[in-house]
Amino acid sequence: SQTILHNFINFILMCKNRNTNAIDSLYVDEELIEKRSKISDLVINNRDLFTGPTIYHAYYEQSIKLFNKLKDFREASNSYNTNTPTRKRTKKIIRLKTHNFDPELAVHSIRLMNQAVQWCTDNKNDLTSENELNTDIINGEVNWEDIQSHYTMLKQRVEVLRPNDIKINSEINNDAIRKFLKNCLEEHYGTMKSSNLSNLIIRDIDKVLEKYKV
């Protein structure tokens, strides 16, 4: 239980710090979830604690990093010059020869920028909106020029739609997150009013949140 609780708090911190993978896990389609606990329901029902007007920026920045990596990978000097290629690197070389770019990186960078657009326009996170395009990219049915064009279009939309005053994580409410974590602990351990251990856990949570405050 302590290990699970520790990992759970790490997960909450990842959400608080706008880790895109952690945030995405809060928006998985219900049909793809086999089983959910009461604490899982609490997390899903309180996922708005970790989003807000500037959440798009995390997706925007991560997408740019991946797209720059995608462009660098297309250069032969970054992809082939190695005396002892690893298995992972060999797979990338094969994909580069086949597609003239890394389709996995292309899919992830476009997906993240598309999600940034969604956050700016509808304040939502639809993980399936680019499924058809992603399938075409993986199948080699989209060329590099079209990928660049589509990506540029998405990026420009974000830059037009984004809030004028960017204060990253400014709307994160630490007090609300502490209360939420306390509710999760009470769900797992029972009421905390007479539990010295639980009170110590709450104090530890406060210390962790304070340490990693953005």
mmCIF file of C-alpha atoms in Angstrom:
data_model
loop_
_atom_site.group_PDB
_atom_site.id
_atom_site.type_symbol
_atom_site.label_atom_id
_atom_site.label_comp_id
_atom_site.label_asym_id
_atom_site.label_seq_id
_atom_site.Cartn_x
_atom_site.Cartn_y
_atom_site.Cartn_z
ATOM 1 C CA SER A 1 0.000 0.000 0.000
ATOM 2 C CA GLN A 2 2.821 2.419 0.814
ATOM 3 C CA THR A 3 4.462 1.795 -2.559
ATOM 4 C CA ILE A 4 1.160 2.292 -4.351
ATOM 5 C CA LEU A 5 0.501 5.474 -2.386
ATOM 6 C CA HIS A 6 3.993 6.777 -3.150
ATOM 7 C CA ASN A 7 3.551 6.168 -6.877
ATOM 8 C CA PHE A 8 0.094 7.735 -6.748
ATOM 9 C CA ILE A 9 1.506 10.943 -5.257
ATOM 10 C CA ASN A 10 4.220 10.953 -7.937
ATOM 11 C CA PHE A 11 1.475 10.617 -10.548
ATOM 12 C CA ILE A 12 -0.427 13.570 -9.051
ATOM 13 C CA LEU A 13 2.787 15.624 -9.103
ATOM 14 C CA MET A 14 3.255 14.722 -12.780
ATOM 15 C CA CYS A 15 -0.273 15.949 -13.497
ATOM 16 C CA LYS A 16 0.344 19.101 -11.470
ATOM 17 C CA ASN A 17 3.518 19.787 -13.460
ATOM 18 C CA ARG A 18 1.644 19.310 -16.748
ATOM 19 C CA ASN A 19 3.223 16.055 -17.876
ATOM 20 C CA THR A 20 1.344 15.382 -21.122
ATOM 21 C CA ASN A 21 1.376 11.590 -20.736
ATOM 22 C CA ALA A 22 -0.073 11.835 -17.226
ATOM 23 C CA ILE A 23 -2.746 14.313 -18.327
ATOM 24 C CA ASP A 24 -3.653 12.133 -21.315
ATOM 25 C CA SER A 25 -4.222 9.151 -19.011
ATOM 26 C CA LEU A 26 -7.047 11.147 -17.385
ATOM 27 C CA TYR A 27 -8.860 11.342 -20.725
ATOM 28 C CA VAL A 28 -8.748 7.725 -21.917
ATOM 29 C CA ASP A 29 -11.983 6.594 -23.547
ATOM 30 C CA GLU A 30 -14.282 4.827 -21.065
ATOM 31 C CA GLU A 31 -14.622 1.889 -23.454
ATOM 32 C CA LEU A 32 -10.894 1.173 -23.131
ATOM 33 C CA ILE A 33 -10.933 0.968 -19.327
ATOM 34 C CA GLU A 34 -11.538 -2.518 -17.944
ATOM 35 C CA LYS A 35 -11.703 -1.666 -14.248
ATOM 36 C CA ARG A 36 -11.670 1.483 -12.122
ATOM 37 C CA SER A 37 -11.427 1.890 -8.357
ATOM 38 C CA LYS A 38 -13.162 4.544 -6.262
ATOM 39 C CA ILE A 39 -9.904 6.471 -6.104
ATOM 40 C CA SER A 40 -9.667 6.312 -9.901
ATOM 41 C CA ASP A 41 -13.134 7.827 -10.067
ATOM 42 C CA LEU A 42 -12.005 10.584 -7.710
ATOM 43 C CA VAL A 43 -9.045 11.341 -9.959
ATOM 44 C CA ILE A 44 -11.154 11.427 -13.132
ATOM 45 C CA ASN A 45 -13.833 13.573 -11.507
ATOM 46 C CA ASN A 46 -11.188 16.058 -10.330
ATOM 47 C CA ARG A 47 -8.994 16.139 -13.427
ATOM 48 C CA ASP A 48 -9.842 19.811 -13.999
ATOM 49 C CA LEU A 49 -7.539 20.555 -11.050
ATOM 50 C CA PHE A 50 -4.599 19.893 -13.363
ATOM 51 C CA THR A 51 -5.701 21.678 -16.540
ATOM 52 C CA GLY A 52 -6.858 25.285 -17.008
ATOM 53 C CA PRO A 53 -6.224 28.052 -19.582
ATOM 54 C CA THR A 54 -2.475 27.464 -19.971
ATOM 55 C CA ILE A 55 -2.510 23.665 -20.240
ATOM 56 C CA TYR A 56 -2.125 23.989 -24.029
ATOM 57 C CA HIS A 57 1.423 25.275 -23.516
ATOM 58 C CA ALA A 58 2.689 21.917 -22.205
ATOM 59 C CA TYR A 59 1.444 20.182 -25.369
ATOM 60 C CA TYR A 60 2.720 22.968 -27.609
ATOM 61 C CA GLU A 61 6.246 22.891 -26.159
ATOM 62 C CA GLN A 62 6.464 19.076 -26.125
ATOM 63 C CA SER A 63 5.258 18.926 -29.724
ATOM 64 C CA ILE A 64 7.898 21.410 -30.878
ATOM 65 C CA LYS A 65 10.635 19.384 -29.174
ATOM 66 C CA LEU A 66 9.500 16.196 -30.901
ATOM 67 C CA PHE A 67 9.105 17.852 -34.296
ATOM 68 C CA ASN A 68 12.590 19.343 -34.077
ATOM 69 C CA LYS A 69 13.862 15.874 -33.194
ATOM 70 C CA LEU A 70 11.938 14.505 -36.188
ATOM 71 C CA LYS A 71 13.626 17.012 -38.522
ATOM 72 C CA ASP A 72 17.075 16.294 -37.057
ATOM 73 C CA PHE A 73 16.538 12.560 -37.474
ATOM 74 C CA ARG A 74 15.987 13.011 -41.215
ATOM 75 C CA GLU A 75 19.614 14.167 -41.557
ATOM 76 C CA ALA A 76 21.860 11.232 -42.461
ATOM 77 C CA SER A 77 24.606 12.432 -40.118
ATOM 78 C CA ASN A 78 22.271 11.990 -37.145
ATOM 79 C CA SER A 79 20.887 8.647 -38.223
ATOM 80 C CA TYR A 80 23.556 6.499 -39.831
ATOM 81 C CA ASN A 81 26.995 7.457 -38.521
ATOM 82 C CA THR A 82 27.573 4.958 -35.739
ATOM 83 C CA ASN A 83 30.020 2.075 -35.421
ATOM 84 C CA THR A 84 27.835 -0.028 -33.129
ATOM 85 C CA PRO A 85 24.168 0.674 -33.866
ATOM 86 C CA THR A 86 21.761 -0.426 -31.175
ATOM 87 C CA ARG A 87 18.665 -2.467 -31.966
ATOM 88 C CA LYS A 88 16.483 0.596 -31.386
ATOM 89 C CA ARG A 89 18.668 2.731 -33.645
ATOM 90 C CA THR A 90 18.620 0.062 -36.361
ATOM 91 C CA LYS A 91 14.801 0.127 -36.339
ATOM 92 C CA LYS A 92 14.894 3.889 -36.760
ATOM 93 C CA ILE A 93 17.295 3.563 -39.704
ATOM 94 C CA ILE A 94 14.945 1.061 -41.375
ATOM 95 C CA ARG A 95 11.982 3.407 -40.868
ATOM 96 C CA LEU A 96 13.984 6.328 -42.253
ATOM 97 C CA LYS A 97 14.907 4.352 -45.373
ATOM 98 C CA THR A 98 11.277 3.279 -45.855
ATOM 99 C CA HIS A 99 9.454 6.553 -45.112
ATOM 100 C CA ASN A 100 12.183 9.207 -45.381
ATOM 101 C CA PHE A 101 11.209 10.188 -41.822
ATOM 102 C CA ASP A 102 10.388 8.529 -38.495
ATOM 103 C CA PRO A 103 6.591 7.916 -38.618
ATOM 104 C CA GLU A 104 6.304 7.400 -34.853
ATOM 105 C CA LEU A 105 7.845 10.789 -34.113
ATOM 106 C CA ALA A 106 5.639 12.366 -36.776
ATOM 107 C CA VAL A 107 2.493 10.882 -35.224
ATOM 108 C CA HIS A 108 3.384 12.009 -31.699
ATOM 109 C CA SER A 109 4.400 15.538 -32.682
ATOM 110 C CA ILE A 110 1.222 16.089 -34.749
ATOM 111 C CA ARG A 111 -0.969 14.544 -32.049
ATOM 112 C CA LEU A 112 0.441 16.831 -29.358
ATOM 113 C CA MET A 113 0.061 19.975 -31.477
ATOM 114 C CA ASN A 114 -3.484 18.967 -32.385
ATOM 115 C CA GLN A 115 -4.238 18.556 -28.680
ATOM 116 C CA ALA A 116 -2.783 22.023 -28.054
ATOM 117 C CA VAL A 117 -5.292 23.354 -30.590
ATOM 118 C CA GLN A 118 -8.113 21.549 -28.777
ATOM 119 C CA TRP A 119 -7.129 23.025 -25.416
ATOM 120 C CA CYS A 120 -7.103 26.509 -26.960
ATOM 121 C CA THR A 121 -10.467 26.148 -28.702
ATOM 122 C CA ASP A 122 -12.687 23.742 -26.735
ATOM 123 C CA ASN A 123 -10.720 23.188 -23.509
ATOM 124 C CA LYS A 124 -10.933 19.444 -24.114
ATOM 125 C CA ASN A 125 -8.608 16.554 -24.871
ATOM 126 C CA ASP A 126 -9.860 14.158 -27.558
ATOM 127 C CA LEU A 127 -7.181 11.500 -27.990
ATOM 128 C CA THR A 128 -8.829 10.031 -31.112
ATOM 129 C CA SER A 129 -9.250 13.136 -33.283
ATOM 130 C CA GLU A 130 -6.228 12.395 -35.528
ATOM 131 C CA ASN A 131 -6.637 8.598 -35.699
ATOM 132 C CA GLU A 132 -7.201 8.459 -39.456
ATOM 133 C CA LEU A 133 -4.205 10.669 -40.224
ATOM 134 C CA ASN A 134 -2.014 8.742 -37.778
ATOM 135 C CA THR A 135 -2.905 5.460 -39.463
ATOM 136 C CA ASP A 136 -2.046 6.910 -42.885
ATOM 137 C CA ILE A 137 1.323 8.150 -41.593
ATOM 138 C CA ILE A 138 2.257 4.770 -40.098
ATOM 139 C CA ASN A 139 1.187 3.031 -43.327
ATOM 140 C CA GLY A 140 3.452 5.307 -45.383
ATOM 141 C CA GLU A 141 0.583 7.038 -47.185
ATOM 142 C CA VAL A 142 1.602 10.581 -46.188
ATOM 143 C CA ASN A 143 4.790 12.188 -47.505
ATOM 144 C CA TRP A 144 7.149 14.445 -45.588
ATOM 145 C CA GLU A 145 5.996 17.624 -47.330
ATOM 146 C CA ASP A 146 2.358 17.018 -46.364
ATOM 147 C CA ILE A 147 3.355 16.291 -42.774
ATOM 148 C CA GLN A 148 5.294 19.558 -42.600
ATOM 149 C CA SER A 149 2.358 21.461 -44.085
ATOM 150 C CA HIS A 150 -0.185 19.946 -41.697
ATOM 151 C CA TYR A 151 2.055 20.510 -38.690
ATOM 152 C CA THR A 152 2.696 24.149 -39.632
ATOM 153 C CA MET A 153 -1.048 24.718 -39.991
ATOM 154 C CA LEU A 154 -1.715 23.320 -36.493
ATOM 155 C CA LYS A 155 1.148 25.318 -34.963
ATOM 156 C CA GLN A 156 -0.107 28.557 -36.506
ATOM 157 C CA ARG A 157 -3.602 27.909 -35.154
ATOM 158 C CA VAL A 158 -2.238 27.567 -31.638
ATOM 159 C CA GLU A 159 -0.216 30.762 -31.984
ATOM 160 C CA VAL A 160 -3.316 32.653 -33.106
ATOM 161 C CA LEU A 161 -5.653 31.191 -30.490
ATOM 162 C CA ARG A 162 -3.421 31.052 -27.409
ATOM 163 C CA PRO A 163 -3.987 33.446 -24.473
ATOM 164 C CA ASN A 164 -2.079 36.708 -24.690
ATOM 165 C CA ASP A 165 -0.706 36.554 -21.151
ATOM 166 C CA ILE A 166 1.107 33.243 -20.627
ATOM 167 C CA LYS A 167 1.677 32.442 -16.966
ATOM 168 C CA ILE A 168 2.449 28.759 -16.965
ATOM 169 C CA ASN A 169 0.697 26.830 -14.176
ATOM 170 C CA SER A 170 -0.578 30.094 -12.691
ATOM 171 C CA GLU A 171 -4.051 28.623 -12.177
ATOM 172 C CA ILE A 172 -2.836 25.527 -10.295
ATOM 173 C CA ASN A 173 -4.511 25.536 -6.858
ATOM 174 C CA ASN A 174 -2.210 23.776 -4.375
ATOM 175 C CA ASP A 175 -4.787 23.952 -1.586
ATOM 176 C CA ALA A 176 -7.372 22.238 -3.774
ATOM 177 C CA ILE A 177 -4.850 19.523 -4.694
ATOM 178 C CA ARG A 178 -4.026 18.943 -1.004
ATOM 179 C CA LYS A 179 -7.727 18.599 -0.208
ATOM 180 C CA PHE A 180 -8.150 16.222 -3.133
ATOM 181 C CA LEU A 181 -5.233 14.063 -1.954
ATOM 182 C CA LYS A 182 -6.684 13.997 1.567
ATOM 183 C CA ASN A 183 -9.993 12.752 0.128
ATOM 184 C CA CYS A 184 -8.136 10.007 -1.758
ATOM 185 C CA LEU A 185 -6.281 8.965 1.411
ATOM 186 C CA GLU A 186 -9.514 8.857 3.388
ATOM 187 C CA GLU A 187 -11.040 6.696 0.679
ATOM 188 C CA HIS A 188 -8.101 4.291 0.936
ATOM 189 C CA TYR A 189 -7.461 4.310 4.709
ATOM 190 C CA GLY A 190 -10.767 5.503 6.142
ATOM 191 C CA THR A 191 -11.351 8.656 8.171
ATOM 192 C CA MET A 192 -8.236 10.508 9.248
ATOM 193 C CA LYS A 193 -9.530 12.402 12.271
ATOM 194 C CA SER A 194 -8.063 9.960 14.786
ATOM 195 C CA SER A 195 -5.137 8.644 12.759
ATOM 196 C CA ASN A 196 -1.711 10.014 13.632
ATOM 197 C CA LEU A 197 -0.192 8.097 10.697
ATOM 198 C CA SER A 198 -2.606 9.707 8.261
ATOM 199 C CA ASN A 199 -1.848 13.163 9.637
ATOM 200 C CA LEU A 200 1.852 12.496 9.109
ATOM 201 C CA ILE A 201 1.120 11.450 5.530
ATOM 202 C CA ILE A 202 -0.775 14.703 4.935
ATOM 203 C CA ARG A 203 2.181 16.711 6.257
ATOM 204 C CA ASP A 204 4.499 14.757 3.951
ATOM 205 C CA ILE A 205 2.233 15.565 1.014
ATOM 206 C CA ASP A 206 2.422 19.261 1.898
ATOM 207 C CA LYS A 207 6.213 19.051 1.955
ATOM 208 C CA VAL A 208 6.348 17.343 -1.441
ATOM 209 C CA LEU A 209 3.963 19.849 -3.052
ATOM 210 C CA GLU A 210 5.935 22.732 -1.575
ATOM 211 C CA LYS A 211 9.252 21.280 -2.763
ATOM 212 C CA TYR A 212 8.095 20.866 -6.359
ATOM 213 C CA LYS A 213 5.986 24.008 -6.540
ATOM 214 C CA VAL A 214 6.185 25.540 -10.015
#
